[in-house]
């Protein structure tokens, strides 16, 4: 498998260079940490590329494609944030639907006010017609929600968001009497299995499942192919990564969480080797723009957006920790002894508390 090596050595050198530069600069003002200290309770939208956006603050990160075909979401955030998330999603859906400008001109020879030209070919209009074209168009409907896992942080908002959306069926007879089918919810079949076993609300269950290694949306959506890959036994046994092939964005779900250790869920079928395979799959799909930077954008399940280098650095961390714990386990160390040796110490400053991660690696490495 092709791998992109991002040397930690070079990272350390850069860090050292920055520290030296800071020391040379001398009396730097104390950094303003007030922003970092305030917990964010609001929801933000970040344009990723083309018609793909990232919604942050709704529990998990949510990826949204919006355009001529409606909206496709990857994940729906938590139940607690559902109404705020929905508000933001609908706001995105109204984007680009600016009402047509009003004109009082009637007939073919309509010139812009105060000018003698140019000729506007579509100037036939009367006040009532103008009122129609000037009224705001309805927003794009939420039509598809892809679930990257069954985790309530990612799927809790599904019932509310799907109910606000729609699936267009053949015939549409029900529509005539005001019936509406919620948005189509797509996930790996193990998402359905996990959700039924855990008795999740039925409205959060996927209405369309797949069981093969890769699954495509059946046609272009908003100008591009959207492809799903199941990454077996990674964080759980139900993970999907979603690849927007033209926008070149990968929605990775919890396989990639920069800023926190991977939440491998052993009870739900997650393994450290499956996670590494999944991360390598993402790196295989992704193209850096230049020296591992830029290029394919990767939206993780939580935290900031990343690129190929970010995923490679994260993958390296998982692999290094896995190797260390494997060596210790081979020597016969019990889990408590492994933890006492602090196999993640040099990464804890970036990724936080390693306890459950060490447990999961120890239990599942082979
Ligand atoms: Zn998550």
Coordinates of C-alpha atoms and ligand atoms in Angstrom, one line a residue:
X1 CA 0.0 0.0 0.0
X2 CA 1.3 3.4 -0.9
X3 CA 2.1 5.5 2.1
X4 CA 3.0 9.0 2.6
X5 CA 5.5 9.4 5.3
X6 CA 5.4 12.6 7.2
X7 CA 8.4 12.5 9.4
X8 CA 7.9 13.4 13.0
X9 CA 11.5 14.5 13.0
X10 CA 10.8 17.2 10.5
X11 CA 7.8 18.3 12.6
X12 CA 10.0 18.5 15.6
X13 CA 12.6 20.6 13.7
X14 CA 9.8 23.0 12.6
X15 CA 8.5 23.3 16.1
X16 CA 12.1 24.0 17.3
X17 CA 12.5 26.6 14.6
X18 CA 9.3 28.3 15.6
X19 CA 10.3 28.3 19.2
X20 CA 13.7 29.8 18.4
X21 CA 12.0 32.4 16.2
X22 CA 9.7 33.3 19.1
X23 CA 12.6 33.5 21.5
X24 CA 14.5 35.8 19.1
X25 CA 11.4 38.0 18.8
X26 CA 11.8 38.6 22.5
X27 CA 9.0 40.2 24.4
X28 CA 6.0 38.7 22.7
X29 CA 2.7 39.7 24.1
X30 CA 1.0 37.0 26.1
X31 CA -1.3 35.1 23.7
X32 CA -5.0 35.9 23.9
X33 CA -6.5 32.7 25.3
X34 CA -9.9 34.0 26.1
X35 CA -11.3 32.7 22.8
X36 CA -10.0 29.2 23.4
X37 CA -11.3 29.1 26.9
X38 CA -14.9 29.8 26.0
X39 CA -16.9 26.7 25.2
X40 CA -18.7 27.2 21.9
X41 CA -22.4 26.6 21.9
X42 CA -23.2 28.2 18.6
X43 CA -23.1 26.5 15.2
X44 CA -20.8 27.6 12.5
X45 CA -20.8 27.0 8.8
X46 CA -17.5 26.7 6.9
X47 CA -17.2 26.5 3.1
X48 CA -15.0 23.6 2.2
X49 CA -14.8 23.6 -1.5
X50 CA -17.3 24.1 -4.3
X51 CA -20.8 23.4 -3.0
X52 CA -19.5 21.4 0.0
X53 CA -19.8 22.9 3.4
X54 CA -18.9 21.8 6.9
X55 CA -21.3 22.5 9.9
X56 CA -19.4 22.7 13.2
X57 CA -20.8 22.6 16.7
X58 CA -23.8 20.3 16.2
X59 CA -22.4 17.4 18.2
X60 CA -20.4 15.9 15.3
X61 CA -19.1 17.7 12.3
X62 CA -21.7 17.6 9.5
X63 CA -20.7 17.8 5.8
X64 CA -23.3 19.3 3.5
X65 CA -23.5 19.3 -0.3
X66 CA -26.1 21.8 -1.6
X67 CA -27.1 22.6 -5.1
X68 CA -29.5 22.0 -7.9
X69 CA -30.5 18.5 -6.7
X70 CA -31.1 19.5 -3.1
X71 CA -29.0 18.8 0.0
X72 CA -27.1 15.7 0.9
X73 CA -25.7 15.6 4.5
X74 CA -23.1 13.4 5.9
X75 CA -24.1 12.9 9.6
X76 CA -26.8 14.8 11.4
X77 CA -25.2 15.8 14.7
X78 CA -26.6 15.2 18.2
X79 CA -30.3 15.2 19.2
X80 CA -29.6 18.0 21.6
X81 CA -28.4 20.3 18.8
X82 CA -30.9 19.2 16.2
X83 CA -33.1 22.3 16.0
X84 CA -30.1 24.6 15.8
X85 CA -28.4 22.4 13.2
X86 CA -31.6 22.3 11.2
X87 CA -31.8 26.1 11.2
X88 CA -28.2 26.3 9.8
X89 CA -28.8 23.5 7.2
X90 CA -32.0 25.3 5.9
X91 CA -30.0 28.5 5.8
X92 CA -27.5 26.8 3.5
X93 CA -30.4 25.5 1.4
X94 CA -31.7 29.0 0.8
X95 CA -28.3 30.2 -0.4
X96 CA -28.1 31.2 -4.0
X97 CA -31.8 31.6 -4.3
X98 CA -31.8 35.4 -4.4
X99 CA -35.1 36.7 -5.7
X100 CA -35.1 38.1 -9.2
X101 CA -34.9 41.9 -9.2
X102 CA -38.2 43.8 -9.6
X103 CA -38.8 45.7 -12.8
X104 CA -41.9 47.8 -13.6
X105 CA -41.2 47.5 -17.3
X106 CA -43.7 45.8 -19.5
X107 CA -42.9 44.6 -23.0
X108 CA -39.9 43.6 -25.0
X109 CA -38.0 46.9 -25.0
X110 CA -37.1 47.1 -21.3
X111 CA -34.0 49.1 -20.6
X112 CA -32.3 49.5 -17.2
X113 CA -33.7 52.6 -15.5
X114 CA -32.2 55.8 -16.9
X115 CA -30.5 54.2 -19.8
X116 CA -31.3 53.4 -23.4
X117 CA -29.9 49.9 -23.4
X118 CA -29.0 47.2 -23.5
X119 CA -32.1 45.4 -24.7
X120 CA -33.3 42.9 -22.2
X121 CA -34.9 40.0 -24.0
X122 CA -36.9 38.7 -21.0
X123 CA -38.5 41.9 -20.1
X124 CA -42.1 40.9 -20.5
X125 CA -43.5 41.3 -17.1
X126 CA -46.5 42.8 -15.3
X127 CA -46.8 43.7 -11.6
X128 CA -48.4 40.4 -10.7
X129 CA -45.8 38.4 -12.5
X130 CA -43.1 40.5 -11.0
X131 CA -44.5 39.7 -7.6
X132 CA -44.2 36.0 -8.3
X133 CA -40.6 36.1 -9.5
X134 CA -39.6 38.5 -6.8
X135 CA -40.9 36.2 -4.0
X136 CA -38.1 34.2 -2.4
X137 CA -37.8 30.7 -3.9
X138 CA -38.2 27.8 -1.5
X139 CA -34.9 26.5 -0.1
X140 CA -33.4 23.3 -1.3
X141 CA -34.8 20.2 0.4
X142 CA -32.7 17.9 2.5
X143 CA -32.9 14.7 0.4
X144 CA -30.2 12.4 1.7
X145 CA -28.5 11.8 5.0
X146 CA -25.5 9.5 5.0
X147 CA -24.5 8.0 8.4
X148 CA -20.8 7.4 9.0
X149 CA -21.7 5.3 12.1
X150 CA -24.5 4.7 14.6
X151 CA -23.0 6.9 17.2
X152 CA -25.7 9.2 18.8
X153 CA -23.3 12.2 18.4
X154 CA -23.6 11.7 14.7
X155 CA -27.1 10.3 14.3
X156 CA -29.1 11.9 17.2
X157 CA -30.2 14.7 14.9
X158 CA -31.3 12.4 12.1
X159 CA -35.1 12.2 12.9
X160 CA -35.5 16.0 13.0
X161 CA -33.4 16.6 9.9
X162 CA -34.9 13.8 7.9
X163 CA -38.4 14.8 8.8
X164 CA -37.7 18.3 7.6
X165 CA -36.5 16.9 4.3
X166 CA -38.1 14.8 1.6
X167 CA -37.6 11.8 -0.7
X168 CA -39.2 12.1 -4.2
X169 CA -41.0 8.9 -5.1
X170 CA -42.4 7.8 -8.4
X171 CA -46.0 8.9 -8.7
X172 CA -46.1 11.3 -5.8
X173 CA -49.7 10.4 -5.2
X174 CA -49.3 10.9 -1.5
X175 CA -48.0 14.4 -2.0
X176 CA -51.4 15.4 -3.4
X177 CA -53.0 14.7 0.0
X178 CA -50.1 16.4 1.9
X179 CA -48.1 13.3 2.7
X180 CA -44.4 13.6 2.7
X181 CA -41.7 11.0 2.9
X182 CA -38.7 12.0 5.0
X183 CA -35.2 12.3 3.5
X184 CA -33.5 9.0 2.5
X185 CA -31.1 7.9 5.3
X186 CA -28.2 5.8 4.0
X187 CA -25.8 3.8 6.1
X188 CA -23.8 0.5 6.3
X189 CA -26.1 -2.3 7.3
X190 CA -24.3 -2.6 10.6
X191 CA -25.6 0.9 11.4
X192 CA -29.1 -0.5 11.2
X193 CA -28.1 -3.6 13.2
X194 CA -26.5 -1.4 15.9
X195 CA -29.4 1.0 16.1
X196 CA -32.0 -1.7 16.3
X197 CA -30.0 -3.5 19.0
X198 CA -29.6 -0.3 21.0
X199 CA -33.3 0.6 20.5
X200 CA -32.6 3.9 18.8
X201 CA -35.7 5.8 17.7
X202 CA -36.9 4.2 14.4
X203 CA -36.8 7.6 12.6
X204 CA -33.0 7.6 13.0
X205 CA -32.6 4.2 11.3
X206 CA -31.1 4.1 7.8
X207 CA -33.8 3.6 5.2
X208 CA -31.3 2.4 2.6
X209 CA -28.4 0.2 3.6
X210 CA -25.4 -1.4 1.9
X211 CA -23.2 -4.3 2.7
X212 CA -20.6 -4.3 -0.1
X213 CA -17.2 -2.6 0.4
X214 CA -18.1 0.4 -1.7
X215 CA -21.5 1.9 -2.5
X216 CA -22.3 4.8 -4.9
X217 CA -25.1 7.3 -5.1
X218 CA -27.0 6.1 -8.2
X219 CA -26.4 9.3 -10.1
X220 CA -24.6 12.7 -10.0
X221 CA -25.7 14.8 -7.1
X222 CA -25.1 18.5 -7.3
X223 CA -22.7 17.9 -10.2
X224 CA -20.6 15.1 -8.8
X225 CA -20.4 11.5 -8.0
X226 CA -20.5 10.7 -4.3
X227 CA -19.1 7.4 -3.2
X228 CA -19.2 5.6 0.1
X229 CA -16.6 3.1 1.4
X230 CA -17.1 0.8 4.4
X231 CA -13.9 0.6 6.5
X232 CA -14.3 -2.7 8.2
X233 CA -13.8 -3.0 12.0
X234 CA -12.2 0.5 12.4
X235 CA -13.9 2.7 15.0
X236 CA -16.9 0.3 14.9
X237 CA -18.0 -2.3 12.4
X238 CA -20.4 0.1 10.8
X239 CA -18.1 3.0 9.6
X240 CA -18.5 4.7 6.3
X241 CA -16.2 7.3 4.7
X242 CA -17.8 9.5 2.0
X243 CA -15.9 10.7 -1.0
X244 CA -17.1 13.8 -3.0
X245 CA -15.3 13.0 -6.2
X246 CA -15.4 16.4 -8.0
X247 CA -15.2 18.7 -5.0
X248 CA -12.4 16.4 -3.8
X249 CA -13.6 16.3 -0.2
X250 CA -13.6 13.2 2.0
X251 CA -16.0 13.0 5.0
X252 CA -14.2 10.6 7.3
X253 CA -16.4 10.3 10.3
X254 CA -14.7 9.3 13.5
X255 CA -11.8 7.6 11.7
X256 CA -10.2 11.0 11.8
X257 CA -10.5 13.2 14.9
X258 CA -7.6 15.6 15.0
X259 CA -7.3 16.9 18.5
X260 CA -8.4 13.7 20.3
X261 CA -7.4 10.1 20.3
X262 CA -9.5 7.7 18.1
X263 CA -12.5 6.5 20.0
X264 CA -12.2 2.9 19.0
X265 CA -15.3 1.2 20.3
X266 CA -14.3 -2.4 20.9
X267 CA -17.8 -3.5 21.9
X268 CA -19.1 -2.2 18.6
X269 CA -16.5 -4.1 16.6
X270 CA -13.7 -1.5 16.3
X271 CA -10.0 -2.6 16.1
X272 CA -6.8 -0.7 15.9
X273 CA -5.7 -2.6 12.7
X274 CA -9.1 -1.7 11.1
X275 CA -8.6 1.9 12.0
X276 CA -5.1 1.9 10.4
X277 CA -6.5 0.3 7.3
X278 CA -9.2 2.9 7.1
X279 CA -6.8 5.8 7.6
X280 CA -4.6 4.3 4.9
X281 CA -7.6 4.1 2.6
X282 CA -8.2 7.8 3.1
X283 CA -4.6 8.6 2.3
X284 CA -4.9 6.4 -0.8
X285 CA -7.9 8.4 -2.0
X286 CA -6.5 11.8 -1.1
X287 CA -4.1 13.9 -3.3
X288 CA -1.9 16.5 -1.7
X289 CA -1.6 19.8 -3.6
X290 CA 2.0 20.3 -2.8
X291 CA 4.3 18.5 -0.4
X292 CA 1.5 16.8 1.4
X293 CA -0.3 20.0 2.0
X294 CA -3.6 21.3 0.6
X295 CA -5.4 19.3 -2.1
X296 CA -8.1 16.9 -0.9
X297 CA -9.9 18.2 2.1
X298 CA -10.8 15.8 4.9
X299 CA -13.6 16.5 7.2
X300 CA -13.2 14.4 10.4
X301 CA -15.9 13.4 12.8
X302 CA -14.9 16.1 15.3
X303 CA -12.4 18.9 15.3
X304 CA -10.8 21.0 12.6
X305 CA -10.7 20.2 8.9
X306 CA -7.6 18.4 7.6
X307 CA -5.6 17.6 4.5
X308 CA -3.4 14.6 3.5
X309 CA -0.6 15.6 5.8
X310 CA -3.0 15.9 8.8
X311 CA -4.3 12.4 8.2
X312 CA -0.8 11.0 7.7
X313 CA 0.4 12.5 11.0
X314 CA -2.7 11.1 12.7
X315 CA -2.1 7.7 11.1
X316 CA 1.6 7.8 12.2
X317 CA 0.5 8.5 15.8
X318 CA -1.8 5.5 15.8
X319 CA 0.8 3.3 14.3
X320 CA 3.6 4.4 16.6
X321 CA 1.4 3.9 19.7
X322 CA 0.2 0.5 18.4
X323 CA 3.8 -0.6 17.9
X324 CA 4.9 0.5 21.4
X325 CA 1.9 -1.3 23.0
X326 CA 2.5 -4.4 20.9
X327 CA 6.1 -4.6 22.1
X328 CA 5.0 -4.3 25.7
X329 CA 2.3 -6.9 25.3
X330 CA 4.8 -9.3 23.7
X331 CA 7.0 -8.9 26.8
X332 CA 4.0 -10.0 28.8
X333 CA 3.0 -6.7 30.4
X334 CA -0.5 -6.4 31.7
X335 CA -2.7 -3.5 30.7
X336 CA -2.0 -1.6 33.9
X337 CA 1.7 -2.0 33.5
X338 CA 1.4 -0.8 29.9
X339 CA -0.4 2.3 31.1
X340 CA 2.2 2.9 33.8
X341 CA 4.9 3.0 31.0
X342 CA 2.9 5.9 29.4
X343 CA 3.2 4.7 25.7
X344 CA 1.4 7.8 24.5
X345 CA 3.2 10.4 26.6
X346 CA 4.7 12.4 23.7
X347 CA 1.3 12.7 22.0
X348 CA -0.9 13.5 25.1
X349 CA -0.3 17.2 24.7
X350 CA -2.1 17.1 21.3
X351 CA -4.7 14.3 21.8
X352 CA -5.6 14.5 25.5
X353 CA -6.5 11.6 27.7
X354 CA -5.3 8.3 26.2
X355 CA -6.9 5.8 28.6
X356 CA -9.6 4.3 26.5
X357 CA -7.4 4.4 23.4
X358 CA -4.7 2.4 25.2
X359 CA -7.3 -0.1 26.4
X360 CA -8.7 -0.5 22.9
X361 CA -5.3 -0.9 21.3
X362 CA -4.2 -3.4 23.9
X363 CA -7.3 -5.5 23.5
X364 CA -7.5 -5.5 19.7
X365 CA -3.9 -5.5 18.4
X366 CA -2.8 -8.6 16.6
Ligands
LIG1 ZN1 -18.0 11.0 16.8

